[in-house]
């Protein structure tokens, strides 16, 4: 979520954006190579997971956020204002807090992906399984990104643009091409059952469910599609929001699904499921496939590009969500010192606090032997926080239709109140189900003690959701008197 995205609602449409333009903005906000290993690990059942995430989460989130974004086109608070309007300041503060804190918890996972890629750059892939190495790179890279962010948004914006193209688009298209070439060359397709192993082997399209732990990955895959709502505030910049926004959403959904589907299938075709590491899957595929085509010398170059893309992703989000939190601080929801900005207008105190939390979370890698477990553990904690925010968003949209039916909306979920209830209801149910599964340790990973896993995820959820409620209860009238000057 870039600074531009957060500021998109500061005024009514000042220009026009095309259907294709909005679709591509949405794709860029959602698609990331780090999600491919999580889906590839599921083999052919990834078709079920991608379909579920698209229909139950991706489309409803985009449509509902479009309506809310159009209602609050003049606002800079995003989900804070969306939820505050129907449910009050405390609920709005909790919603924006969850959006912010889930990003803070997310940063270590994406930087772990960068750390694994850098291990290939220096020719020591085994370091990707070293928790000390991974945790150290996460901490160093994050504070480096924070230092750049504090200099202002222009440098970060340039880095993000170049990094996304070179570090996500180029490697993503290459891994799809390599997967196709791998199959065309007649190599064994890793995700297909081998007849030699079992006379009754067959392709599985649905997960073998023996309990909620069997589909615990569902929450992680749903999170991969999160973020589609951040560009919904641009709906009123389309020539005809009612006609063009659904087209843009359908186009973006199609592109997102195709990229994730082809990319994860290519990875699953090259790397056997039991060999896929969640934080280094694409690099494994590149290493195996390129070596097979005598192009192994490209591996370090691609690894560097992927690390660049991961860092660019962090750079693009690092100030955006915290800008919404800055708005709440200026409204008196947080102590005044958190609203301080530097000479470049950047929320310096919030970013430092953010960095300290990331440092603590990254230290998990120092203590957990399996890096993939640490990776998924943090992802699960992120999921629980983000999904609650989505539940609040769906509830806010329905409530506002009831309490403010005549409030101008540049885009409305079609079908009247029945249509909104259907869309928001499906989205809410899907999110609630994914939320529940997130507390169950996945049967696909050696998580050790299930009780410890559940305890850590539950503790993280309780602490990070309880903090905004506690802060709001300590709120003082004097907090509203905040100066906008730096330092």
XYZ file of N, CA and C in Angstrom, residues 40-196:
471
model
N 2.162 -23.716 -4.282
C 2.776 -24.867 -4.938
C 2.878 -26.061 -3.998
N 3.028 -25.797 -2.716
C 3.143 -26.856 -1.727
C 1.897 -27.733 -1.678
N 0.779 -27.188 -2.172
C -0.477 -27.930 -2.141
C -0.699 -28.777 -3.382
N 0.240 -28.742 -4.333
C 0.089 -29.550 -5.539
C -1.142 -29.150 -6.335
N -1.839 -30.124 -6.904
C -3.008 -29.819 -7.731
C -4.183 -29.289 -6.924
N -4.180 -29.475 -5.600
C -5.275 -28.928 -4.801
C -5.203 -27.402 -4.721
N -4.113 -26.818 -5.232
C -4.031 -25.360 -5.245
C -5.152 -24.769 -6.089
N -5.685 -25.558 -7.027
C -6.811 -25.083 -7.841
C -8.007 -24.772 -6.956
N -8.231 -25.637 -5.963
C -9.326 -25.405 -5.017
C -9.070 -24.154 -4.190
N -7.860 -24.028 -3.666
C -7.542 -22.902 -2.797
C -7.622 -21.570 -3.536
N -7.097 -21.526 -4.751
C -7.139 -20.288 -5.533
C -8.582 -19.933 -5.880
N -9.364 -20.941 -6.261
C -10.770 -20.690 -6.576
C -11.528 -20.169 -5.370
N -11.295 -20.783 -4.216
C -11.954 -20.355 -2.975
C -11.580 -18.919 -2.642
N -10.280 -18.620 -2.665
C -9.814 -17.277 -2.311
C -10.354 -16.222 -3.266
N -10.479 -16.570 -4.532
C -10.959 -15.611 -5.525
C -12.440 -15.299 -5.350
N -13.250 -16.339 -5.268
C -14.701 -16.156 -5.236
C -15.223 -15.731 -3.868
N -14.601 -16.242 -2.802
C -15.104 -15.973 -1.464
C -14.439 -14.757 -0.826
N -13.274 -14.374 -1.332
C -12.556 -13.276 -0.700
C -12.228 -12.132 -1.657
N -11.556 -12.436 -2.745
C -11.037 -11.402 -3.630
C -12.125 -10.495 -4.193
N -13.141 -11.071 -4.790
C -14.202 -10.272 -5.419
C -15.049 -9.519 -4.391
N -15.564 -10.166 -3.334
C -16.357 -9.416 -2.351
C -15.596 -8.255 -1.713
N -14.313 -8.471 -1.378
C -13.522 -7.409 -0.751
C -13.395 -6.212 -1.664
N -13.157 -6.443 -2.929
C -12.988 -5.346 -3.875
C -14.288 -4.568 -4.078
N -15.397 -5.269 -4.225
C -16.680 -4.603 -4.470
C -17.131 -3.773 -3.271
N -17.017 -4.340 -2.069
C -17.445 -3.617 -0.872
C -16.539 -2.419 -0.610
N -15.230 -2.600 -0.779
C -14.299 -1.487 -0.569
C -14.521 -0.376 -1.584
N -14.958 -0.729 -2.778
C -15.230 0.285 -3.799
C -16.373 1.197 -3.368
N -17.416 0.596 -2.782
C -18.538 1.400 -2.317
C -18.112 2.318 -1.179
N -17.382 1.775 -0.223
C -16.930 2.587 0.909
C -15.951 3.662 0.463
N -15.059 3.320 -0.450
C -14.097 4.294 -0.947
C -14.779 5.452 -1.650
N -15.841 5.166 -2.393
C -16.587 6.218 -3.068
C -17.334 7.119 -2.099
N -17.808 6.555 -0.994
C -18.532 7.337 0.004
C -17.618 8.337 0.715
N -16.359 7.944 0.907
C -15.424 8.782 1.663
C -14.277 9.260 0.774
N -14.652 9.739 -0.422
C -13.645 10.169 -1.396
C -12.812 11.350 -0.897
N -13.373 12.160 0.009
C -12.654 13.335 0.506
C -11.789 13.012 1.722
N -11.819 11.763 2.167
C -11.144 11.394 3.414
C -9.721 10.908 3.175
N -8.866 11.076 4.180
C -7.507 10.530 4.134
C -7.347 9.392 5.129
N -8.416 9.037 5.825
C -8.318 8.036 6.891
C -8.542 6.616 6.453
N -9.027 6.402 5.220
C -9.253 5.046 4.741
C -10.211 4.276 5.623
N -9.805 3.064 6.013
C -10.681 2.190 6.781
C -11.038 2.793 8.140
N -10.223 3.700 8.631
C -10.535 4.386 9.888
C -11.866 5.124 9.777
N -12.045 5.889 8.701
C -13.292 6.624 8.505
C -14.436 5.701 8.103
N -14.132 4.661 7.327
C -15.171 3.733 6.901
C -15.863 3.091 8.103
N -15.076 2.667 9.078
C -15.636 1.967 10.245
C -16.097 2.952 11.315
N -15.436 4.087 11.425
C -15.799 5.082 12.428
C -17.214 5.623 12.191
N -17.568 5.842 10.931
C -18.877 6.430 10.613
C -20.046 5.620 11.179
N -20.087 4.301 10.999
C -21.230 3.551 11.544
C -21.053 3.059 12.973
N -19.818 2.856 13.412
C -19.597 2.200 14.699
C -18.853 3.037 15.734
N -18.447 4.238 15.393
C -17.801 5.105 16.370
C -16.283 5.111 16.275
N -15.681 6.055 17.010
C -14.239 6.288 16.932
C -13.420 5.092 17.411
N -13.868 4.422 18.469
C -13.077 3.301 18.981
C -12.976 2.187 17.953
N -14.109 1.837 17.309
C -14.096 0.787 16.294
C -13.242 1.199 15.100
N -13.341 2.471 14.710
C -12.529 2.956 13.600
C -11.053 2.869 13.914
N -10.690 3.210 15.152
C -9.296 3.144 15.572
C -8.800 1.699 15.567
N -9.630 0.771 16.047
C -9.247 -0.641 16.039
C -9.025 -1.122 14.605
N -9.895 -0.712 13.685
C -9.778 -1.152 12.290
C -8.477 -0.666 11.650
N -8.163 0.621 11.805
C -6.943 1.151 11.188
C -5.718 0.592 11.895
N -5.824 0.359 13.199
C -4.721 -0.245 13.945
C -4.410 -1.643 13.396
N -5.467 -2.444 13.180
C -5.276 -3.800 12.666
C -4.668 -3.780 11.273
N -5.098 -2.828 10.450
C -4.522 -2.713 9.114
C -3.043 -2.368 9.204
N -2.701 -1.512 10.168
C -1.308 -1.124 10.339
C -0.479 -2.251 10.945
N -0.959 -2.828 12.038
C -0.150 -3.804 12.757
C 0.023 -5.080 11.956
N -0.959 -5.454 11.129
C -0.776 -6.662 10.334
C 0.345 -6.476 9.330
N 0.518 -5.240 8.847
C 1.650 -4.978 7.962
C 2.965 -5.086 8.710
N 2.965 -4.620 9.964
C 4.180 -4.704 10.776
C 4.569 -6.170 10.981
N 3.581 -7.024 11.225
C 3.854 -8.451 11.414
C 4.246 -9.103 10.085
N 3.736 -8.556 8.989
C 4.010 -9.102 7.654
C 5.437 -8.840 7.190
N 6.013 -7.719 7.607
C 7.346 -7.352 7.119
C 8.399 -8.448 7.312
N 8.487 -9.097 8.477
C 9.499 -10.156 8.631
C 9.327 -11.292 7.634
N 8.081 -11.623 7.250
C 7.883 -12.736 6.325
C 8.402 -12.395 4.940
N 8.119 -11.194 4.462
C 8.573 -10.835 3.111
C 10.082 -10.618 3.093
N 10.644 -10.133 4.180
C 12.090 -9.950 4.225
C 12.819 -11.277 4.432
N 12.144 -12.270 5.023
C 12.721 -13.616 5.095
C 12.859 -14.181 3.692
N 11.898 -13.854 2.850
C 11.935 -14.235 1.437
C 13.138 -13.585 0.752
N 13.392 -12.311 1.069
C 14.548 -11.611 0.514
C 15.846 -12.225 1.020
N 15.876 -12.583 2.303
C 17.074 -13.187 2.889
C 17.411 -14.508 2.207
N 16.394 -15.323 1.944
C 16.617 -16.597 1.266
C 17.178 -16.380 -0.131
N 16.687 -15.365 -0.823
C 17.183 -15.061 -2.171
C 18.630 -14.594 -2.125
N 18.961 -13.779 -1.135
C 20.338 -13.286 -1.006
C 21.312 -14.430 -0.726
N 20.839 -15.486 -0.085
C 21.700 -16.635 0.176
C 22.156 -17.268 -1.132
N 21.292 -17.224 -2.136
C 21.662 -17.745 -3.459
C 22.610 -16.801 -4.175
N 22.490 -15.511 -3.898
C 23.379 -14.529 -4.526
C 24.825 -14.782 -4.132
N 25.038 -15.099 -2.855
C 26.402 -15.305 -2.369
C 26.841 -16.767 -2.510
N 26.002 -17.566 -3.168
C 26.375 -18.946 -3.444
C 26.282 -19.891 -2.275
N 25.482 -19.544 -1.260
C 25.326 -20.405 -0.088
C 23.836 -20.587 0.230
N 23.111 -21.330 -0.630
C 21.666 -21.526 -0.428
C 21.314 -22.096 0.932
N 22.230 -22.862 1.527
C 21.941 -23.485 2.825
C 21.702 -22.457 3.927
N 22.213 -21.239 3.729
C 22.001 -20.193 4.731
C 20.520 -19.840 4.885
N 19.720 -20.119 3.841
C 18.288 -19.808 3.894
C 17.586 -20.594 4.992
N 18.211 -21.702 5.433
C 17.633 -22.511 6.509
C 18.216 -22.153 7.867
N 19.067 -21.146 7.903
C 19.710 -20.724 9.143
C 18.929 -19.568 9.763
N 18.348 -19.809 10.933
C 17.522 -18.796 11.581
C 18.299 -17.553 11.973
N 19.555 -17.724 12.404
C 20.371 -16.579 12.803
C 20.617 -15.666 11.601
N 20.980 -16.288 10.477
C 21.209 -15.522 9.252
C 19.930 -14.800 8.819
N 18.814 -15.545 8.773
C 17.547 -14.976 8.300
C 17.092 -13.826 9.185
N 17.113 -14.032 10.499
C 16.691 -12.972 11.411
C 17.553 -11.739 11.311
N 18.860 -11.928 11.146
C 19.783 -10.791 11.046
C 19.537 -9.987 9.778
N 19.320 -10.682 8.659
C 19.053 -9.978 7.398
C 17.737 -9.206 7.485
N 16.717 -9.815 8.091
C 15.425 -9.135 8.227
C 15.593 -7.821 8.981
N 16.274 -7.881 10.111
C 16.437 -6.681 10.943
C 17.243 -5.612 10.206
N 18.358 -6.016 9.591
C 19.189 -5.059 8.874
C 18.471 -4.430 7.693
N 17.781 -5.262 6.894
C 17.088 -4.766 5.711
C 15.937 -3.832 6.086
N 15.232 -4.180 7.177
C 14.095 -3.338 7.541
C 14.538 -1.951 7.988
N 15.589 -1.885 8.804
C 16.041 -0.573 9.253
C 16.660 0.223 8.107
N 17.231 -0.467 7.128
C 17.726 0.211 5.918
C 16.557 0.839 5.166
N 15.459 0.069 4.998
C 14.277 0.592 4.310
C 13.661 1.749 5.082
N 13.664 1.655 6.414
C 13.122 2.737 7.237
C 13.937 4.009 7.070
N 15.257 3.866 7.021
C 16.124 5.037 6.852
C 15.830 5.748 5.541
N 15.605 4.983 4.478
C 15.271 5.592 3.190
C 13.898 6.253 3.257
N 12.932 5.580 3.901
C 11.574 6.129 4.003
C 11.570 7.465 4.736
N 12.437 7.618 5.726
C 12.474 8.859 6.502
C 12.985 10.043 5.695
N 13.620 9.787 4.558
C 14.122 10.890 3.723
C 13.020 11.496 2.860
N 11.864 10.846 2.817
C 10.765 11.359 2.008
C 10.229 10.287 1.076
N 9.143 10.605 0.399
C 8.465 9.596 -0.409
C 9.012 9.444 -1.814
N 9.695 10.447 -2.357
C 10.117 10.389 -3.761
C 11.120 9.266 -4.008
N 12.142 9.148 -3.143
C 13.151 8.097 -3.320
C 12.520 6.715 -3.176
N 11.647 6.573 -2.173
C 10.978 5.290 -1.961
C 10.098 4.926 -3.145
N 9.426 5.921 -3.730
C 8.539 5.667 -4.865
C 9.328 5.190 -6.085
N 10.480 5.812 -6.339
C 11.304 5.398 -7.473
C 11.827 3.977 -7.269
N 12.299 3.703 -6.056
C 12.819 2.370 -5.734
C 11.729 1.317 -5.911
N 10.524 1.647 -5.463
C 9.412 0.704 -5.542
C 9.053 0.377 -6.983
N 8.962 1.395 -7.820
C 8.568 1.193 -9.215
C 9.550 0.294 -9.949
N 10.826 0.615 -9.821
C 11.852 -0.172 -10.504
C 11.923 -1.581 -9.910
N 11.864 -1.666 -8.580
C 11.959 -2.955 -7.913
C 10.825 -3.891 -8.257
N 9.594 -3.364 -8.411
C 8.451 -4.215 -8.739
C 8.619 -4.844 -10.114
N 9.036 -4.037 -11.086
C 9.193 -4.554 -12.450
C 10.329 -5.567 -12.521
N 11.501 -5.183 -11.988
C 12.673 -6.054 -12.089
C 12.608 -7.245 -11.135
N 12.026 -7.047 -9.972
C 12.055 -8.087 -8.956
C 10.818 -8.953 -8.858
N 9.728 -8.557 -9.512
C 8.502 -9.356 -9.456
C 8.021 -9.759 -10.845
N 7.856 -8.782 -11.726
C 7.317 -9.067 -13.060
C 8.274 -9.940 -13.875
N 9.541 -9.526 -13.968
C 10.498 -10.268 -14.789
C 10.710 -11.698 -14.279
N 11.041 -11.891 -12.977
C 11.210 -13.273 -12.494
C 9.919 -14.086 -12.562
N 8.774 -13.420 -12.351
C 7.504 -14.133 -12.394
C 7.213 -14.703 -13.773
N 7.420 -13.898 -14.803
C 7.208 -14.377 -16.168
C 8.227 -15.458 -16.533
N 9.444 -15.308 -16.011
C 10.491 -16.288 -16.319
C 10.185 -17.643 -15.699
N 9.675 -17.642 -14.469
C 9.400 -18.934 -13.830
C 8.254 -19.659 -14.538
N 7.296 -18.894 -15.075
C 6.219 -19.510 -15.860
C 6.790 -20.103 -17.141
N 7.687 -19.359 -17.815
C 8.316 -19.842 -19.045
C 9.167 -21.077 -18.774
N 9.896 -21.076 -17.658
C 10.723 -22.225 -17.305
C 9.866 -23.456 -17.013
N 8.727 -23.235 -16.361
C 7.834 -24.353 -16.090
C 7.331 -24.982 -17.371
N 6.967 -24.126 -18.339
C 6.492 -24.625 -19.638
C 7.608 -25.376 -20.357
N 8.824 -24.813 -20.329
C 9.960 -25.463 -20.991
C 10.306 -26.784 -20.313
N 10.206 -26.814 -18.976
C 10.492 -28.018 -18.205
C 9.570 -29.163 -18.642
N 8.293 -28.844 -18.790
C 7.311 -29.850 -19.211
C 7.539 -30.247 -20.667
N 7.811 -29.232 -21.527
C 8.025 -29.500 -22.951
C 9.231 -30.396 -23.200
N 10.232 -30.313 -22.322
C 11.443 -31.127 -22.471
C 11.227 -32.570 -22.021
N 10.050 -32.851 -21.500
C 9.750 -34.211 -21.081
C 10.229 -34.575 -19.695
N 10.573 -33.580 -18.878
C 11.000 -33.843 -17.507
C 9.808 -34.292 -16.654
N 10.100 -34.982 -15.573
C 9.035 -35.432 -14.675
C 8.335 -34.225 -14.054
N 7.012 -34.265 -14.061
C 6.223 -33.183 -13.477
C 5.997 -33.520 -12.007
N 6.597 -32.727 -11.144
C 6.660 -33.064 -9.724
C 5.295 -33.180 -9.059
N 4.304 -32.408 -9.516
C 3.018 -32.439 -8.804
C 2.102 -33.564 -9.274
N 2.495 -34.305 -10.324
C 1.664 -35.401 -10.794
C 2.034 -36.689 -10.076
N 1.040 -37.491 -9.716
C 1.342 -38.772 -9.060
C 2.032 -39.710 -10.048
N 2.995 -40.465 -9.573
C 3.725 -41.387 -10.436
C 3.079 -42.774 -10.382
N 2.736 -43.285 -11.534
C 2.060 -44.584 -11.597
C 2.901 -45.693 -10.979
N 4.221 -45.477 -11.050
C 5.109 -46.508 -10.504
C 4.995 -46.604 -8.993
